[in-house]
Coordinates of C-alpha atoms and ligand atoms in Angstrom, one line a residue:
X6 CA 7.9 -42.3 6.7
X7 CA 6.3 -44.0 9.8
X8 CA 6.5 -42.3 13.1
X9 CA 8.9 -44.8 14.5
X10 CA 11.8 -46.7 13.0
X11 CA 11.5 -50.4 12.5
X12 CA 13.7 -52.6 14.7
X13 CA 16.4 -54.6 13.1
X14 CA 16.1 -57.9 15.0
X15 CA 19.6 -59.3 15.4
X16 CA 18.4 -62.4 17.1
X17 CA 16.3 -63.5 14.1
X18 CA 18.9 -62.6 11.6
X19 CA 21.5 -64.5 13.6
X20 CA 19.2 -67.5 14.0
X21 CA 18.9 -67.7 10.2
X22 CA 22.7 -67.5 9.8
X23 CA 23.2 -70.1 12.5
X24 CA 20.9 -72.4 10.5
X25 CA 23.1 -71.9 7.4
X26 CA 26.2 -72.6 9.6
X27 CA 24.6 -75.8 10.9
X28 CA 23.9 -76.9 7.3
X29 CA 27.5 -76.1 6.3
X30 CA 28.8 -78.0 9.3
X31 CA 26.7 -81.1 8.4
X32 CA 28.0 -81.0 4.8
X33 CA 31.6 -80.9 6.1
X34 CA 30.9 -83.9 8.5
X35 CA 29.4 -85.9 5.7
X36 CA 32.6 -85.2 3.7
X37 CA 34.6 -86.6 6.6
X38 CA 35.7 -83.2 8.0
X39 CA 34.5 -82.4 11.5
X40 CA 34.6 -78.6 12.0
X41 CA 36.6 -77.7 15.0
X42 CA 37.3 -74.4 16.8
X43 CA 40.1 -74.0 19.3
X44 CA 39.3 -71.5 22.0
X45 CA 42.0 -70.1 24.0
X46 CA 41.2 -68.2 27.3
X47 CA 43.9 -66.8 29.5
X48 CA 43.1 -65.6 33.0
X49 CA 39.9 -65.4 34.9
X50 CA 38.2 -62.3 33.5
X51 CA 34.5 -62.9 34.2
X52 CA 33.2 -61.2 31.1
X53 CA 35.6 -63.2 28.9
X54 CA 34.4 -66.4 30.6
X55 CA 30.8 -65.6 29.7
X56 CA 31.7 -64.8 26.1
X57 CA 33.7 -68.0 25.7
X58 CA 30.9 -70.1 27.3
X59 CA 28.4 -68.6 24.9
X60 CA 30.6 -69.2 21.9
X61 CA 31.1 -72.8 22.9
X62 CA 27.4 -73.4 23.5
X63 CA 26.5 -72.0 20.1
X64 CA 29.2 -73.9 18.3
X65 CA 27.9 -77.1 19.8
X66 CA 24.4 -76.3 18.7
X67 CA 25.7 -75.9 15.1
X68 CA 27.8 -79.1 15.1
X69 CA 31.1 -77.4 15.5
X70 CA 33.4 -79.1 18.0
X71 CA 35.3 -76.8 20.3
X72 CA 38.6 -77.5 22.1
X73 CA 39.1 -75.5 25.3
X74 CA 42.5 -74.2 26.2
X75 CA 42.6 -72.4 29.6
X76 CA 45.8 -70.8 30.7
X77 CA 46.5 -69.0 34.0
X78 CA 46.7 -65.2 34.1
X79 CA 50.4 -65.5 34.9
X80 CA 51.2 -67.5 31.7
X81 CA 54.1 -66.1 29.6
X82 CA 53.8 -64.8 26.1
X83 CA 56.2 -67.7 25.1
X84 CA 53.8 -70.3 26.6
X85 CA 50.9 -68.8 24.6
X86 CA 52.9 -68.6 21.4
X87 CA 53.8 -72.3 21.8
X88 CA 50.2 -73.2 22.1
X89 CA 49.2 -71.2 19.1
X90 CA 52.0 -72.8 17.1
X91 CA 50.7 -76.3 18.1
X92 CA 47.2 -75.4 17.1
X93 CA 48.4 -73.9 13.8
X94 CA 50.0 -77.3 13.0
X95 CA 47.1 -79.4 14.1
X96 CA 45.3 -80.5 10.9
X97 CA 42.0 -81.1 12.9
X98 CA 41.7 -77.5 13.9
X99 CA 39.9 -75.2 11.5
X100 CA 39.8 -72.0 13.6
X101 CA 41.8 -70.5 16.5
X102 CA 40.1 -68.0 18.7
X103 CA 42.2 -66.3 21.3
X104 CA 39.8 -64.4 23.6
X105 CA 40.7 -60.7 24.1
X106 CA 41.6 -58.9 26.2
X107 CA 44.7 -60.8 27.2
X108 CA 46.2 -60.1 30.6
X109 CA 48.5 -57.1 30.8
X110 CA 51.8 -59.1 30.9
X111 CA 51.2 -60.8 27.5
X112 CA 52.2 -59.4 24.2
X113 CA 48.8 -59.5 22.5
X114 CA 50.1 -58.3 19.2
X115 CA 52.7 -61.1 19.0
X116 CA 50.1 -63.7 19.8
X117 CA 47.6 -62.5 17.2
X118 CA 50.4 -62.3 14.6
X119 CA 51.4 -65.8 15.3
X120 CA 48.0 -67.3 14.4
X121 CA 48.0 -68.9 11.0
X122 CA 46.0 -66.5 8.8
X123 CA 44.2 -69.5 7.4
X124 CA 42.9 -70.3 10.8
X125 CA 42.3 -66.7 12.0
X126 CA 38.5 -66.9 12.2
X127 CA 38.4 -63.6 14.1
X128 CA 39.9 -62.0 10.9
X129 CA 42.3 -59.8 13.0
X130 CA 45.5 -60.9 11.4
X131 CA 47.1 -58.2 9.2
X132 CA 47.0 -60.6 6.3
X133 CA 43.3 -60.9 6.5
X134 CA 42.7 -57.2 7.1
X135 CA 44.9 -56.5 4.1
X136 CA 42.9 -58.9 2.0
X137 CA 39.7 -57.1 3.0
X138 CA 41.3 -53.8 2.1
X139 CA 42.2 -54.9 -1.4
X140 CA 38.7 -56.5 -2.0
X141 CA 39.8 -60.2 -1.7
X142 CA 38.5 -61.1 1.8
X143 CA 39.2 -64.4 3.5
X144 CA 37.9 -64.0 7.0
X145 CA 35.9 -60.8 7.6
X146 CA 36.0 -59.6 11.2
X147 CA 32.8 -60.9 12.9
X148 CA 31.3 -57.7 14.3
X149 CA 31.5 -55.6 11.0
X150 CA 30.4 -58.6 9.0
X151 CA 27.4 -58.9 11.3
X152 CA 26.6 -55.2 10.8
X153 CA 26.7 -55.7 7.0
X154 CA 24.3 -58.6 7.3
X155 CA 21.9 -56.5 9.5
X156 CA 22.0 -53.7 7.0
X157 CA 21.0 -56.2 4.2
X158 CA 18.3 -57.7 6.4
X159 CA 17.0 -54.1 6.9
X160 CA 17.0 -53.5 3.2
X161 CA 19.3 -50.6 3.5
X162 CA 20.4 -49.0 0.2
X163 CA 24.3 -48.5 0.5
X164 CA 25.3 -47.7 -3.1
X165 CA 26.1 -44.0 -3.4
X166 CA 24.7 -43.3 0.1
X167 CA 26.5 -41.3 2.8
X168 CA 27.7 -43.7 5.5
X169 CA 29.2 -42.6 8.8
X170 CA 31.3 -45.0 10.9
X171 CA 32.0 -43.6 14.4
X172 CA 35.0 -45.4 15.9
X173 CA 38.2 -46.5 14.1
X174 CA 39.4 -49.6 15.9
X175 CA 41.1 -52.3 14.1
X176 CA 38.5 -54.9 14.9
X177 CA 35.3 -52.8 14.3
X178 CA 35.5 -49.3 12.8
X179 CA 38.2 -49.7 10.1
X180 CA 37.0 -53.0 8.7
X181 CA 33.4 -51.7 8.8
X182 CA 34.5 -48.7 6.7
X183 CA 36.1 -51.0 4.1
X184 CA 33.0 -53.2 3.9
X185 CA 30.8 -50.1 3.3
X186 CA 33.2 -48.8 0.7
X187 CA 33.1 -52.1 -1.1
X188 CA 29.3 -51.8 -1.1
X189 CA 29.8 -48.4 -2.9
X190 CA 28.8 -46.2 0.0
X191 CA 30.5 -42.8 0.4
X192 CA 32.2 -43.4 3.7
X193 CA 33.2 -41.0 6.5
X194 CA 35.0 -42.3 9.6
X195 CA 34.7 -40.2 12.8
X196 CA 36.9 -40.7 15.9
X197 CA 37.8 -39.0 19.1
X198 CA 39.5 -36.0 17.2
X199 CA 36.5 -35.4 14.9
X200 CA 35.1 -32.0 15.1
X201 CA 31.3 -31.3 14.7
X202 CA 30.3 -34.9 15.2
X203 CA 26.6 -33.8 15.4
X204 CA 26.8 -32.3 12.0
X205 CA 28.6 -35.4 10.5
X206 CA 25.8 -37.6 12.0
X207 CA 23.1 -35.3 10.8
X208 CA 24.3 -35.8 7.1
X209 CA 24.6 -39.5 7.2
X210 CA 22.0 -41.8 5.6
X211 CA 23.6 -44.8 7.4
X212 CA 25.2 -44.5 10.9
X213 CA 27.4 -47.2 12.5
X214 CA 28.2 -46.3 16.1
X215 CA 31.2 -48.2 17.6
X216 CA 32.6 -46.0 20.3
X217 CA 31.9 -47.5 23.7
X218 CA 30.2 -44.5 25.3
X219 CA 26.7 -44.8 26.6
X220 CA 24.2 -42.9 24.5
X221 CA 26.7 -40.3 23.3
X222 CA 25.0 -40.1 19.8
X223 CA 22.0 -38.0 20.5
X224 CA 18.7 -38.9 18.9
X225 CA 18.1 -35.4 17.5
X226 CA 21.4 -35.7 15.5
X227 CA 20.0 -38.6 13.5
X228 CA 18.7 -37.6 9.9
X229 CA 15.1 -38.5 9.3
X230 CA 15.0 -41.8 7.5
X231 CA 18.5 -42.9 8.4
X232 CA 19.4 -46.5 9.2
X233 CA 21.3 -46.8 12.4
X234 CA 23.4 -49.8 13.6
X235 CA 24.6 -49.5 17.3
X236 CA 27.6 -51.7 18.0
X237 CA 28.2 -50.2 21.4
X238 CA 27.5 -52.3 24.5
X239 CA 27.7 -50.2 27.7
X240 CA 26.5 -50.4 31.3
X241 CA 24.0 -47.6 32.1
X242 CA 23.9 -45.9 35.5
X243 CA 21.0 -48.2 36.5
X244 CA 23.0 -51.3 35.6
X245 CA 21.2 -52.2 32.4
X246 CA 22.8 -52.4 28.9
X247 CA 22.7 -49.4 26.5
X248 CA 24.3 -48.7 23.2
X249 CA 26.2 -45.7 21.9
X250 CA 23.1 -44.2 20.5
X251 CA 20.3 -42.6 22.5
X252 CA 17.8 -45.2 21.4
X253 CA 14.3 -43.6 21.9
X254 CA 15.3 -40.3 20.3
X255 CA 17.0 -42.0 17.4
X256 CA 14.1 -44.4 16.9
X257 CA 11.7 -41.4 16.5
X258 CA 13.7 -40.2 13.5
X259 CA 15.4 -43.2 11.8
X260 CA 14.0 -45.6 9.3
X261 CA 15.4 -48.7 11.0
X262 CA 17.6 -49.2 14.0
X263 CA 19.2 -52.0 16.0
X264 CA 18.2 -52.5 19.7
X265 CA 20.8 -53.0 22.4
X266 CA 20.9 -55.8 23.4
X267 CA 19.4 -57.9 20.7
X268 CA 21.0 -56.2 17.7
X269 CA 24.7 -56.5 16.7
X270 CA 25.6 -58.7 19.8
X271 CA 24.0 -62.0 18.5
X272 CA 25.5 -61.5 15.1
X273 CA 29.0 -61.4 16.3
X274 CA 29.0 -65.0 17.5
X275 CA 27.0 -66.2 14.5
X276 CA 29.6 -64.7 12.1
X277 CA 32.5 -66.3 14.0
X278 CA 30.9 -69.7 13.6
X279 CA 30.3 -68.9 9.9
X280 CA 34.0 -68.1 9.5
X281 CA 34.9 -71.4 11.2
X282 CA 32.6 -73.5 8.9
X283 CA 34.0 -71.7 5.9
X284 CA 37.5 -72.9 7.0
X285 CA 36.2 -76.4 7.4
X286 CA 34.5 -76.2 4.0
X287 CA 37.8 -75.3 2.4
X288 CA 39.6 -78.1 4.4
X289 CA 36.9 -80.6 3.1
X290 CA 37.5 -79.4 -0.5
X291 CA 33.8 -78.4 -0.8
X292 CA 34.8 -75.0 -1.9
X293 CA 38.1 -73.4 -3.1
X294 CA 40.0 -71.5 -0.3
X295 CA 40.5 -67.9 -1.1
Ligands
LIG696 P1 37.7 -49.1 20.9 O1 37.8 -48.5 22.3 O2 38.9 -49.9 20.4 O3 37.5 -47.9 19.9 C1 36.6 -46.9 20.2 C2 36.7 -45.9 19.1 O4 35.8 -44.8 19.4 C3 38.1 -45.2 18.8 O5 38.3 -45.3 17.5 C4 37.9 -43.8 19.4 O6 38.7 -42.8 18.7 C5 36.4 -43.6 19.2 N1 36.0 -42.5 20.1 C6 36.2 -42.4 21.4 N2 35.6 -41.3 21.9 C7 35.0 -40.7 20.9 C8 34.2 -39.5 20.7 N3 34.0 -38.7 21.7 N4 33.7 -39.2 19.5 C9 34.0 -40.0 18.4 N5 34.7 -41.2 18.5 C10 35.2 -41.5 19.7 O7 36.4 -49.9 20.9 P2 35.9 -51.1 19.9 O8 35.9 -50.7 18.5 O9 36.6 -52.4 20.3 O10 34.4 -51.2 20.4 C11 33.4 -50.1 20.3 C12 32.2 -50.5 21.1 O11 31.6 -51.7 20.5 C13 32.3 -50.9 22.5 O12 31.2 -50.4 23.3 C14 32.4 -52.4 22.5 O13 31.9 -52.9 23.8 C15 31.4 -52.7 21.4 N6 31.6 -53.9 20.8 C16 30.5 -54.7 20.6 C17 30.6 -55.9 19.9 C18 29.3 -56.7 19.7 O14 29.4 -57.9 19.4 N7 28.2 -56.0 19.8 C19 31.8 -56.4 19.5 C20 32.9 -55.5 19.6 C21 32.8 -54.3 20.3 P3 40.2 -42.8 18.7 O15 40.7 -43.8 17.8 O16 40.6 -41.4 18.3 O17 40.6 -43.0 20.1

C-alpha cells in the first residue's frame, strides 16, 4: 500500500457525468422534447440562493432549461402546494426541485409529498425511496447516487465488504445504506446513539461519513486500505470548508479518499441533472419509464 491515499476527484467524475447528461439532453431535444427543470426557492436564505444559482448555471450548460419560481419567506403552505400542483400538471416540466430548507412556517413534508413522484428528481418522495428499498429505483437521491459513482470511479470493491454509513438521514444516510446493500456490501449504519463509533470505523473497509460535524471521524480510526467518502460540508474555525473526516490523518491510512471541497459536492448537482434528463428521456419515449 502506498503511504498516502489517492484522491477521488469529484470534479472530474462530475464533469464526465455532465458530459453524459448533455448528450442525453441533446438526444431529447432532437426527439422534440426540451428537458426542463422547475426550481422553487422560498425565502432569502443566502446559502440556498447560491445552491439554486449553481444548479441553474450547470443545467444551462447541459442544455436543460430551468424555470425559476421565487416565493417570499412569508408564503403559505397552501400557496406552495398550489404551485407544486400546477408544475405537476404542466407537461413541459420534467423535474421539480423544491430547495430545502423551507422557512419554518411551511409544512415541508406536505410539500414534498405533493410533488408528482414521476417528477421528483431529488428522489425524496416516499414512493421513490420505497422503490429504492425494493430494488426498483426510479430517481435515486442525488448525494448517495453521487457517492456510489465516486466509489465506482475509485475502483472500490463493495461485494461482501464491510461498509459503514455514519448518519441516517432520509436524504443521505438511509438511501446510501440501501445502495451499498444492493451492491452486496455488508452494511452497518451508525448514528448519534451508536456506541463505540471508533471501533465501528476501524472495522470498515468502506466508510461513508454524513454527519455534519467538522472532522469528528479521527484519522487514526480509519482501517489501513479503507476507501473513505466524506459527505460532510462544515465551516472550520478559520472559515474554510472541512468534511466530517479528519482529512490528513485519514489520508495517511486509507486507500482512496474524497477531498472537501471537490469530492461529493460536485457530484450532487450532476446527479440531479442526470435524474432530470432521465425524466425527459422517458417523456420523449427514448427509454421506458420505470
Ligand atoms: P442530518 O443532520 O439530517 O443527519 C445527520 C446524521 O448524523 C443523523 O442521522 C445523526 O444521527 C448523525 N449524527 C449526529 N451526531 C452523530 C455522532 N456524534 N455520531 C454519529 N452520528 C451522528 O444531515 P444530512 O444527512 O442532511 O447531511 C449530513 C452532512 O452532509 C452535512 O454536513 C451536510 O452539509 C452534508 N451534505 C452534503 C451534501 C453534498 O452535496 N456534499 C449534500 C447533503 C448533505 P441521529 O439520526 O441519531 O440524530
